[in-house]
Amino acid sequence: MTPTLAEDAIVVTAERRATALSDVPQSITAISAEAIELVDADHISELLSRAPGVTLHRGSGAEQLTAIRSPVLTSGAGAGSFLFLENSVAIRSAGFANINGLFDSHYEIADRIEVVRGPSGALYGANAIHGVVNVLTPLPTEDFSVFAEAYGDTQERYKLKGSISGANGAHGFFAGASVATEEGYRLDAGLDQQKLTLRHIYDDGGVSIDTIFSFDNLEQETAGFIFGEATLKDRDLRKTNDFPQAYRDAKAARLQSTIAFDAGGSTRIQITPYARWNEMEFPQHFLPSNALEKNGHKSIGVQSAVYHDVGALSLIAGIDAEYTDGYLSEFQSMPQIFSYTPGLHYDYDVKAVNASGFLQGDYALGARTTASAAVRVDGTIYQYDNMTDSGVVGRFLRLPDQTDKFVTASPKFSLRHELNEDAAVYVSYARGARPPQTTDLYRLQINQTGDQARPEKIDAVELGFRGAVGERVNLELAGFFMDKTNFFFRDADGFNVADGKTRHVGVEADVRVALFETLTLQSAVTYARHTYRFDRPVGNATEAISFGDDVDTAPRVMANTRLQWRPVERFKAEVEWVSMGAYFTDAANDHEYEGHNLLNLRAEAGLTDTLAAFITVRNVTNELYAERADFAFGNDRYFPGETRTFGFGLRYRN
């Protein structure tokens, strides 16, 4: 079962080093290797829904839109408001983030997934506005071990994954791979994806060097929205695809090496150089132009941290730096349609330099009370180079070459008090800040000549409790209040909004109850309101924004409840109830998705000491639901969720 709450789970996301979750004055959920294996997720959304305040709207294939203490965000806001990490290094460079960025992570073989809810604090910078997801690779095992799994289901989805691991003296190694192929629930919506992760650790007791390489290749046919509630509720029509020409091809590779050593006394130094490369292409089937977009970037960077722990004082300080070279092009092959002109729309390069410094101090005010203060300052320079003619072409505005600079500061303060050895309360204030995405700055259209995108900021206050309540109940409660400014998006008339304001207020609970020795109930429940804090009249009245209205695609209630049964060592089973509350699908709050409830079953039985069989039944009640609902251009639009799906697999482990 997932280690959470009063159990002494270890997390690394808070400080880039192993820290007991019980000591962290912050909302962090750790999804364990056992939970990852039991769920055997077809999409990472199935795992992250187990954390309160978190939902991912699954798109076609491997795609997703994310919400962490936020509405489900799209475009630059969706790409830039969440920091996606693998082994504590960003999967994409900050200004070049991918809204679907989690499909590059190797969550299938992960040892743990950590989710930070709210601004992350000083150790992580840009994009950590609403939250952080950190996917962690397994450590090498002490003895040689082999793991293999094969799975298939009634949606013609087949998955293979496996790993080998071991150690020899000061050296340890891990190699893991996964392969997935599926025909797709909808027409012309198949997927093929391959991932590889290699890890080597050298540790002689004084110096450790931890090197990780990862690679991902995705080739998918992409299905778009279906239109109208009648289509959503029709078992045949919901499988149709009006965009059979759409696809997404993406490749990514990352290399990092963490060098850690003692510097004498109570000081330890950690340095992580890294490099990343990625490229992606896809036709924009969601626009009339169906233009082909190609984008990518390559980066080199370094993270550093100095840890000094002495007496009542603990200090962490460091400098991070990164250089990125990215590109984007867009070409329309179709004849002119409306103001979408054929030929080249954009072709530009952006070189980016980011340098950051941070300092965090924790001081024990007494035996049970600890105060913490931290600050991070990020400086970013974008050098934009237009590779084609500047000016207006149809609806597209190509800017001349320019250089933009941004500086942001992210302070954090917290106070934590232990009520007893099993429970603690905390209060914190944190600011999250990020520079604009490069697409928000340089991929403009003729009606986007207003205010330039500015650094987005969010101020968050949180009050929390984490601990045991009696002998059978572990509980985590958190209340949060967040105000966001400089929220950048395009309104219904197509104009830039550079100074949007939103408010996010809510309560989260993660409770684990040991009903009996063999039966455990766990539930992650959220109630939150995400509202506009400004007025924005537009020509399209259905999308006019009014102060106090709910932000669209922001359910107030979400819940994930699991009943887990383990009568003997070799058998475990889980029934899961996933509840998505109703939410508005337009900014004016005139259209609504009613929400849904899903029931999932999972079970695993050990056949021998090394071989186990497992089954999954997803959407047991055969609910005709939407993974994502939206209203635009006068239509209700949906990504339909899969109907009842039976899966079977075998696992081998020695």
XYZ file of C-alpha atoms in Angstrom:
654
model
C 0.000 0.000 0.000
C 1.112 3.583 -0.638
C 3.242 4.924 2.241
C 1.680 8.196 3.293
C 0.883 10.420 6.194
C 2.161 9.255 9.599
C 4.122 6.384 8.095
C 7.770 7.412 7.800
C 7.816 7.691 4.003
C 10.960 9.161 2.465
C 10.707 11.858 -0.202
C 13.412 13.673 -2.167
C 11.438 16.389 -3.931
C 11.384 18.762 -0.954
C 15.161 19.169 -0.680
C 16.733 17.115 -3.530
C 17.851 14.646 -0.859
C 16.185 11.961 1.235
C 13.855 13.588 3.775
C 11.221 12.046 6.019
C 7.786 13.110 4.780
C 6.714 13.626 8.378
C 9.301 16.439 8.684
C 8.181 18.375 5.586
C 5.893 21.423 6.123
C 4.343 20.978 2.702
C 1.702 18.901 0.901
C 3.516 16.020 -0.782
C 2.041 12.677 -1.833
C 4.382 9.720 -2.386
C 2.972 7.024 -4.680
C 4.914 3.849 -3.926
C 6.352 1.160 -6.183
C 3.746 -1.271 -4.839
C 0.902 1.057 -5.855
C 2.491 1.683 -9.267
C 2.720 -2.062 -9.851
C -0.811 -2.805 -8.630
C -2.431 -0.103 -10.790
C -0.322 -1.039 -13.845
C -1.482 2.229 -15.383
C -2.202 2.584 -19.089
C -1.777 6.327 -18.546
C -0.067 8.201 -15.714
C -3.385 9.921 -14.947
C -4.548 6.704 -13.228
C -1.717 7.028 -10.708
C -1.801 10.763 -10.056
C -5.529 10.721 -9.309
C -4.597 8.967 -6.048
C -3.224 12.280 -4.746
C -5.721 14.862 -3.414
C -6.055 18.042 -5.442
C -4.716 16.396 -8.605
C -6.376 15.345 -11.822
C -5.138 14.738 -15.352
C -7.540 14.900 -18.267
C -6.395 12.173 -20.585
C -6.329 13.186 -24.224
C -5.748 10.922 -27.185
C -3.081 8.269 -26.737
C -0.384 9.436 -24.312
C -1.540 13.069 -24.170
C -2.740 14.845 -21.033
C -3.834 18.147 -19.523
C -2.938 18.706 -15.877
C -4.541 20.213 -12.784
C -2.803 20.474 -9.399
C -4.672 22.834 -7.060
C -5.840 24.511 -10.257
C -8.265 24.261 -13.126
C -7.224 21.979 -15.971
C -4.930 24.409 -17.780
C -4.219 24.557 -21.511
C -1.779 26.263 -23.917
C 1.201 28.090 -22.404
C -0.420 28.162 -18.961
C -0.883 24.403 -19.059
C 2.704 23.834 -20.142
C 4.268 26.360 -17.786
C 2.326 26.012 -14.538
C 3.546 22.534 -13.583
C 7.105 21.302 -13.191
C 7.588 17.751 -14.455
C 10.772 16.116 -13.169
C 12.493 12.793 -13.568
C 14.960 12.094 -10.783
C 14.699 15.759 -9.702
C 15.773 17.187 -13.088
C 13.218 18.916 -15.327
C 12.094 16.797 -18.277
C 11.876 19.923 -20.461
C 13.510 23.324 -20.286
C 11.321 25.886 -18.504
C 10.392 28.188 -21.407
C 9.984 25.242 -23.794
C 7.677 23.073 -21.689
C 5.335 20.539 -23.274
C 1.729 20.495 -22.102
C 1.861 16.685 -22.503
C 5.268 16.497 -20.842
C 4.590 13.510 -18.580
C 4.484 11.085 -21.506
C 8.291 11.399 -21.632
C 8.631 10.140 -18.047
C 9.312 6.460 -17.427
C 6.550 6.075 -14.845
C 5.876 2.483 -15.917
C 8.965 1.170 -14.087
C 9.268 3.925 -11.464
C 10.161 3.209 -7.854
C 8.108 6.160 -6.637
C 6.215 9.187 -7.909
C 6.167 12.280 -5.700
C 3.589 15.028 -6.156
C 4.025 18.467 -4.581
C 0.771 20.406 -4.375
C 1.133 24.178 -4.542
C 4.291 26.263 -5.161
C 7.280 24.019 -4.556
C 9.542 26.375 -2.616
C 13.067 27.610 -3.225
C 14.880 24.526 -4.501
C 12.908 24.359 -7.743
C 12.243 27.406 -9.879
C 10.330 28.124 -13.078
C 7.099 26.223 -13.824
C 6.606 25.108 -10.204
C 3.575 27.417 -9.926
C 0.780 25.014 -9.045
C 2.772 21.877 -8.347
C 5.559 19.426 -9.128
C 5.543 15.809 -10.304
C 8.801 13.912 -9.778
C 9.173 10.400 -11.258
C 11.957 8.443 -9.540
C 13.920 5.557 -11.039
C 14.541 2.435 -8.902
C 17.872 2.113 -7.090
C 20.063 -0.882 -7.925
C 19.347 -3.966 -5.823
C 22.063 -5.487 -3.637
C 21.652 -8.935 -5.241
C 21.187 -9.632 -8.940
C 17.482 -9.499 -9.786
C 15.269 -9.839 -12.827
C 11.746 -8.499 -13.330
C 9.454 -9.038 -16.328
C 5.795 -8.357 -17.049
C 3.432 -9.015 -19.966
C -0.101 -7.598 -20.187
C -2.985 -7.455 -22.634
C -6.572 -6.210 -22.487
C -9.827 -6.109 -24.417
C -8.967 -2.751 -26.022
C -6.212 -4.541 -27.998
C -3.602 -2.916 -25.776
C -0.434 -4.885 -25.120
C 2.406 -3.963 -22.788
C 5.782 -5.450 -21.953
C 8.213 -4.194 -19.348
C 11.170 -5.518 -17.491
C 14.362 -4.736 -15.627
C 17.613 -6.214 -14.404
C 19.516 -4.904 -11.419
C 22.403 -5.753 -9.158
C 25.613 -4.648 -7.475
C 29.292 -5.522 -7.439
C 31.395 -3.903 -4.758
C 31.088 -0.129 -5.015
C 29.138 -0.374 -8.275
C 25.406 -0.835 -8.717
C 23.368 -0.955 -11.913
C 19.758 -0.895 -13.069
C 18.345 -1.260 -16.588
C 14.620 -0.973 -17.262
C 12.590 -0.945 -20.470
C 8.923 -0.801 -21.411
C 7.014 -1.197 -24.667
C 3.354 -0.409 -25.313
C 1.227 -0.862 -28.408
C -2.514 -0.406 -28.837
C -5.083 -0.195 -31.602
C -6.902 2.590 -29.790
C -10.385 2.803 -28.345
C -11.345 5.072 -31.252
C -10.805 4.780 -34.996
C -7.347 5.673 -36.303
C -6.035 6.257 -32.777
C -3.326 3.649 -32.270
C -0.146 4.109 -30.268
C 3.367 2.671 -30.122
C 5.791 3.778 -27.420
C 9.163 2.522 -26.221
C 11.134 3.688 -23.171
C 14.567 2.815 -21.791
C 16.236 3.793 -18.507
C 19.811 2.941 -17.480
C 21.276 3.720 -14.056
C 24.750 3.254 -12.585
C 25.794 4.165 -9.050
C 29.344 4.277 -7.737
C 29.662 4.713 -3.977
C 32.915 4.087 -2.093
C 31.570 5.473 1.171
C 32.989 8.960 0.622
C 32.045 9.951 -2.912
C 28.976 8.769 -4.788
C 28.276 9.195 -8.505
C 24.738 8.430 -9.653
C 24.329 8.439 -13.463
C 20.984 7.995 -15.228
C 20.187 7.853 -18.962
C 16.642 7.739 -20.311
C 15.114 7.583 -23.793
C 11.519 7.739 -25.026
C 10.025 7.249 -28.487
C 6.331 7.908 -29.160
C 4.434 7.323 -32.402
C 0.695 7.754 -32.157
C -2.308 8.357 -34.349
C -4.314 11.097 -32.697
C -8.068 11.383 -32.251
C -9.654 14.786 -31.656
C -12.852 15.943 -29.984
C -16.217 14.389 -30.645
C -19.130 16.843 -30.762
C -22.409 16.855 -28.849
C -23.644 15.006 -25.781
C -25.653 12.632 -27.962
C -22.426 11.444 -29.585
C -20.787 11.012 -26.166
C -23.649 8.788 -25.001
C -23.765 6.669 -28.175
C -21.625 3.529 -27.812
C -20.682 3.496 -31.498
C -20.492 7.174 -32.443
C -18.230 7.999 -29.479
C -15.540 5.820 -31.100
C -15.463 7.844 -34.310
C -12.612 10.165 -35.220
C -13.108 13.204 -37.436
C -9.333 13.723 -37.675
C -7.878 10.499 -39.126
C -4.908 12.438 -40.541
C -3.702 13.549 -37.095
C -0.643 12.070 -35.431
C 2.051 12.906 -32.893
C 5.654 11.733 -33.132
C 8.047 12.579 -30.332
C 11.495 11.535 -29.165
C 13.428 12.523 -26.047
C 16.732 11.621 -24.396
C 18.194 12.757 -21.061
C 21.487 12.158 -19.259
C 22.319 13.251 -15.724
C 24.993 12.435 -13.165
C 24.754 13.393 -9.487
C 28.079 13.678 -7.691
C 27.859 13.887 -3.896
C 30.603 14.016 -1.279
C 31.309 15.173 2.253
C 33.217 18.439 2.525
C 34.197 18.040 6.154
C 32.322 18.542 9.358
C 28.588 18.690 8.807
C 28.716 19.806 5.163
C 27.816 17.784 2.097
C 27.988 18.939 -1.528
C 25.840 17.669 -4.375
C 26.368 18.586 -8.060
C 24.222 17.332 -10.955
C 25.298 18.136 -14.529
C 22.732 17.084 -17.138
C 21.850 17.226 -20.818
C 18.557 16.773 -22.635
C 17.361 16.543 -26.231
C 13.878 16.246 -27.684
C 11.945 16.745 -30.888
C 8.270 16.488 -31.797
C 6.024 16.966 -34.806
C 2.260 16.900 -35.219
C -0.426 18.392 -37.491
C -2.620 20.935 -35.709
C -5.857 19.062 -36.308
C -7.591 21.291 -33.738
C -7.241 24.307 -36.088
C -8.766 24.794 -39.574
C -5.266 25.050 -41.086
C -4.154 21.550 -40.052
C -0.661 23.068 -40.213
C 2.318 20.841 -39.438
C 4.239 21.922 -36.348
C 7.806 20.845 -35.638
C 9.513 21.822 -32.409
C 12.331 20.743 -30.173
C 15.205 21.850 -28.009
C 18.486 20.684 -26.549
C 19.921 21.768 -23.209
C 22.933 21.469 -20.983
C 22.798 22.483 -17.347
C 23.907 21.916 -13.802
C 22.192 21.807 -10.422
C 24.162 22.276 -7.232
C 23.418 22.236 -3.524
C 25.462 22.562 -0.357
C 23.917 21.023 2.777
C 25.142 22.141 6.184
C 23.530 20.611 9.275
C 24.803 21.570 12.685
C 22.891 21.673 15.946
C 19.543 23.424 15.624
C 20.412 24.917 12.213
C 20.150 23.333 8.778
C 21.193 25.313 5.690
C 20.834 24.523 1.990
C 22.312 26.810 -0.676
C 22.963 26.352 -4.353
C 23.269 27.694 -7.872
C 21.534 26.244 -10.940
C 22.363 27.176 -14.535
C 21.111 26.045 -17.937
C 21.592 26.827 -21.624
C 18.911 25.828 -24.147
C 18.719 26.042 -27.922
C 15.174 25.534 -29.231
C 13.233 25.848 -32.462
C 9.664 25.919 -33.812
C 8.275 25.865 -37.335
C 4.715 25.716 -38.663
C 3.747 25.012 -42.295
C 0.280 24.829 -43.893
C -0.135 22.521 -46.894
C -3.885 23.080 -47.303
C -5.284 25.891 -49.482
C -6.282 29.092 -47.716
C -9.168 28.724 -45.300
C -10.482 31.868 -43.610
C -7.345 33.841 -42.676
C -5.152 30.729 -42.433
C -2.815 31.157 -45.391
C -0.910 28.299 -47.053
C 2.845 28.060 -46.735
C 5.158 28.923 -43.886
C 3.573 30.476 -40.795
C 6.535 30.525 -38.376
C 10.146 29.497 -38.375
C 12.229 30.677 -35.428
C 14.974 29.713 -33.014
C 15.252 30.731 -29.369
C 18.389 30.493 -27.305
C 17.800 30.701 -23.564
C 20.069 31.156 -20.577
C 18.776 30.636 -17.047
C 20.751 31.177 -13.848
C 19.335 30.780 -10.354
C 20.486 31.001 -6.779
C 18.675 29.754 -3.679
C 19.082 29.650 0.076
C 17.011 27.794 2.659
C 17.430 27.726 6.401
C 15.643 25.596 9.008
C 16.033 26.412 12.687
C 14.722 24.426 15.648
C 13.055 26.979 17.918
C 12.488 24.261 20.484
C 12.231 20.520 20.893
C 9.027 20.422 18.825
C 8.963 23.608 16.747
C 10.937 24.387 13.575
C 10.930 27.584 11.534
C 12.013 27.682 7.898
C 12.801 30.560 5.525
C 13.915 30.315 1.906
C 14.321 32.411 -1.218
C 15.140 31.704 -4.857
C 16.002 34.223 -7.564
C 15.781 33.200 -11.243
C 17.167 35.172 -14.159
C 16.186 34.242 -17.719
C 17.334 35.605 -21.081
C 15.621 34.643 -24.355
C 17.366 35.452 -27.634
C 14.767 35.104 -30.389
C 15.912 34.719 -34.022
C 13.276 34.883 -36.776
C 14.404 32.579 -39.626
C 11.912 33.977 -42.151
C 10.510 37.383 -43.148
C 9.159 39.562 -40.349
C 5.704 41.103 -40.489
C 2.143 39.903 -41.116
C 1.248 36.871 -43.242
C -2.485 36.199 -43.173
C -3.399 36.012 -39.491
C 0.188 35.372 -38.392
C 2.517 37.974 -36.912
C 6.241 37.284 -37.188
C 8.282 39.435 -34.866
C 11.725 40.739 -35.781
C 14.722 39.435 -33.841
C 14.717 40.489 -30.210
C 16.080 39.703 -26.754
C 13.912 39.497 -23.635
C 15.037 39.335 -20.015
C 13.098 38.303 -16.916
C 13.920 38.166 -13.213
C 11.676 36.452 -10.657
C 11.953 35.866 -6.915
C 10.317 33.030 -4.963
C 10.357 33.377 -1.151
C 8.925 30.837 1.283
C 8.330 30.836 5.045
C 6.948 28.040 7.218
C 6.452 27.058 10.835
C 6.035 23.428 11.912
C 5.040 22.199 15.375
C 4.913 18.593 16.584
C 1.808 17.932 18.648
C 3.264 14.594 19.732
C 5.575 11.976 18.263
C 2.885 10.915 15.773
C 1.359 14.213 14.589
C 2.327 17.732 13.538
C 0.746 20.937 12.252
C 2.290 23.523 9.956
C 1.590 26.856 8.329
C 3.405 28.239 5.303
C 3.543 31.070 2.811
C 5.150 30.583 -0.606
C 5.404 32.496 -3.848
C 5.732 30.716 -7.158
C 6.989 32.595 -10.212
C 7.945 31.748 -13.782
C 8.982 33.548 -16.978
C 6.612 33.331 -19.965
C 6.693 30.392 -22.328
C 8.526 31.170 -25.571
C 5.386 30.379 -27.592
C 3.473 33.039 -25.625
C 6.134 35.594 -26.555
C 6.973 34.792 -30.171
C 4.156 32.757 -31.704
C 1.732 35.626 -32.194
C -1.184 36.494 -34.438
C -2.305 39.866 -35.747
C -4.755 40.492 -32.906
C -2.080 39.681 -30.325
C -0.180 42.957 -30.499
C -1.261 44.082 -27.034
C 0.607 43.610 -23.792
C 3.445 41.139 -23.857
C 3.324 38.119 -21.595
C 4.882 38.844 -18.216
C 6.236 36.605 -15.444
C 3.356 34.804 -13.784
C 3.183 34.894 -9.978
C 1.173 33.033 -7.389
C 1.050 33.730 -3.652
C -0.027 30.782 -1.519
C -0.867 30.322 2.144
C -1.331 26.798 3.495
C -2.351 25.335 6.836
C -1.880 21.614 7.351
C -2.006 18.642 9.702
C -0.215 15.331 9.211
C -0.246 12.413 11.624
C -1.981 9.561 13.366
C -5.437 9.837 14.921
C -5.715 6.927 17.270
C -4.220 3.550 16.415
C -6.016 2.900 13.130
C -6.241 6.239 11.309
C -3.553 8.216 9.497
C -4.688 11.618 8.301
C -3.359 14.483 6.217
C -5.418 17.679 6.032
C -4.486 20.833 4.132
C -6.294 24.097 3.493
C -4.912 26.509 0.902
C -5.541 30.041 -0.362
C -3.745 31.171 -3.529
C -3.902 34.345 -5.641
C -2.388 34.315 -9.132
C -1.488 37.379 -11.215
C -0.266 37.898 -14.780
C -2.231 34.838 -15.893
C -1.635 34.858 -19.682
C -4.160 33.350 -22.100
C -6.187 34.132 -25.235
C -9.804 35.160 -24.811
C -12.709 34.052 -27.027
C -12.049 36.921 -29.447
C -8.465 35.754 -29.921
C -6.849 38.653 -28.048
C -4.087 38.333 -25.488
C -4.942 38.663 -21.819
C -1.628 39.424 -20.121
C -2.904 40.523 -16.713
C -5.454 37.846 -15.788
C -6.081 37.175 -12.107
C -7.442 34.009 -10.529
C -8.021 32.761 -6.978
C -7.729 29.168 -5.762
C -9.162 28.180 -2.375
C -9.700 24.664 -1.103
C -9.430 21.862 1.413
C -7.767 18.491 0.825
C -7.853 15.322 2.879
C -5.899 12.099 2.532
C -7.059 9.517 5.058
C -5.975 5.921 5.614
C -7.965 3.670 7.929
C -6.877 0.179 8.982
C -10.338 -1.413 9.245
C -8.897 -4.832 10.037
C -5.473 -6.412 9.833
C -6.169 -7.442 6.229
C -8.458 -4.595 5.101
C -7.494 -0.948 4.541
C -9.560 2.012 3.355
C -7.797 5.021 1.830
C -9.356 8.138 0.331
C -8.066 11.352 -1.236
C -10.806 14.008 -1.259
C -10.747 17.614 -2.470
C -13.153 20.527 -2.330
C -11.878 23.683 -4.053
C -13.053 26.769 -5.922
C -11.018 28.303 -8.712
C -12.419 31.703 -9.694
C -11.685 34.627 -11.992
C -10.804 37.833 -10.144
C -11.347 40.252 -13.038
C -13.876 41.131 -15.762
C -13.271 40.548 -19.454
C -16.154 41.384 -21.834
C -15.745 39.898 -25.309
C -17.665 39.899 -28.565
C -18.492 36.228 -28.048
C -20.841 36.589 -25.068
C -20.668 32.882 -24.232
C -17.043 33.374 -23.216
C -17.304 36.690 -21.327
C -15.414 36.537 -18.012
C -16.992 37.996 -14.882
C -15.342 38.558 -11.516
C -16.143 35.651 -9.189
C -17.134 33.132 -11.880
C -15.601 29.678 -11.785
C -12.667 29.172 -14.132
C -13.792 26.689 -16.770
C -12.758 23.044 -16.364
C -12.380 23.386 -12.589
C -14.412 20.757 -10.708
C -15.112 21.712 -7.111
C -15.200 18.134 -5.821
C -12.833 15.260 -6.619
C -12.320 11.994 -4.779
C -10.355 8.781 -5.131
C -11.281 6.033 -2.641
C -9.696 2.574 -2.442
C -10.554 -0.495 -0.393
C -7.540 -2.804 -0.280
C -7.692 -6.423 0.882
C -4.683 -8.648 1.587
C -5.819 -11.851 3.340
C -2.538 -13.703 2.697
C 0.956 -12.700 1.598
C 0.501 -13.916 -1.976
C -2.850 -12.279 -2.707
C -4.011 -8.671 -2.786
C -7.013 -6.936 -4.292
C -8.310 -3.408 -4.597
C -11.593 -1.792 -5.512
C -11.247 1.870 -6.495
C -13.931 4.526 -6.823
C -12.948 7.642 -8.792
C -15.365 10.562 -8.551
C -15.123 13.653 -10.758
C -17.488 16.458 -9.819
C -19.375 18.680 -12.242
C -17.544 21.606 -13.855
C -18.267 24.476 -16.211
C -16.936 24.070 -19.740
C -16.964 27.747 -20.738
C -15.683 30.941 -19.134
C -19.182 32.430 -18.810
C -20.372 29.410 -16.771
C -23.267 28.783 -19.163
C -22.346 25.199 -20.103
C -21.538 22.332 -17.786
C -20.268 18.760 -17.695
C -22.186 16.726 -15.119
C -19.170 14.784 -13.860
C -18.826 11.027 -13.515
C -18.097 8.129 -11.178
C -15.878 5.203 -12.147
C -15.324 1.861 -10.478
C -12.095 -0.107 -11.044
C -11.055 -3.552 -9.772
C -7.546 -4.991 -9.486
C -6.180 -8.222 -8.042
C -2.889 -10.111 -7.985
C -2.166 -13.692 -6.909
C 1.232 -15.312 -6.470
C 1.338 -18.594 -8.397
C 4.859 -19.482 -7.242
C 7.657 -17.754 -5.368
C 8.649 -15.953 -8.587
C 5.512 -15.837 -10.774
C 2.289 -13.892 -10.215
C -0.882 -13.382 -12.256
C -2.961 -10.219 -12.116
C -6.219 -8.918 -13.523
C -7.702 -5.448 -13.986
C -11.260 -4.404 -14.718
C -11.471 -0.721 -15.555
C -14.799 1.117 -15.636
C -16.705 -1.846 -14.174
C -20.121 -0.205 -14.598
C -19.454 0.646 -18.271
C -19.970 4.381 -17.692
C -20.185 6.531 -20.843
C -18.089 9.388 -19.510
C -15.728 12.068 -20.811
C -12.041 12.215 -19.985
C -12.297 15.881 -20.972
C -15.292 18.108 -21.683
C -15.166 21.526 -23.318
C -17.412 24.091 -25.016
C -16.116 26.103 -27.987
C -17.316 27.465 -31.317
C -20.903 26.794 -30.277
C -20.372 23.076 -29.597
C -20.042 20.769 -26.626
C -16.825 18.854 -27.238
C -15.506 15.716 -25.552
C -12.691 13.235 -25.349
C -14.664 10.059 -24.559
C -13.364 7.702 -21.876
C -12.941 4.001 -22.518
C -15.805 1.661 -21.712
C -15.427 -1.483 -19.579
C -12.000 -3.037 -20.148
C -10.700 -6.400 -18.927
C -6.962 -6.921 -18.627
C -4.747 -9.868 -17.704
C -1.021 -10.100 -17.069
C 1.843 -12.138 -15.677
C 4.758 -10.905 -13.564
C 8.067 -12.647 -12.972
C 10.484 -11.589 -10.255
C 13.446 -13.411 -8.767
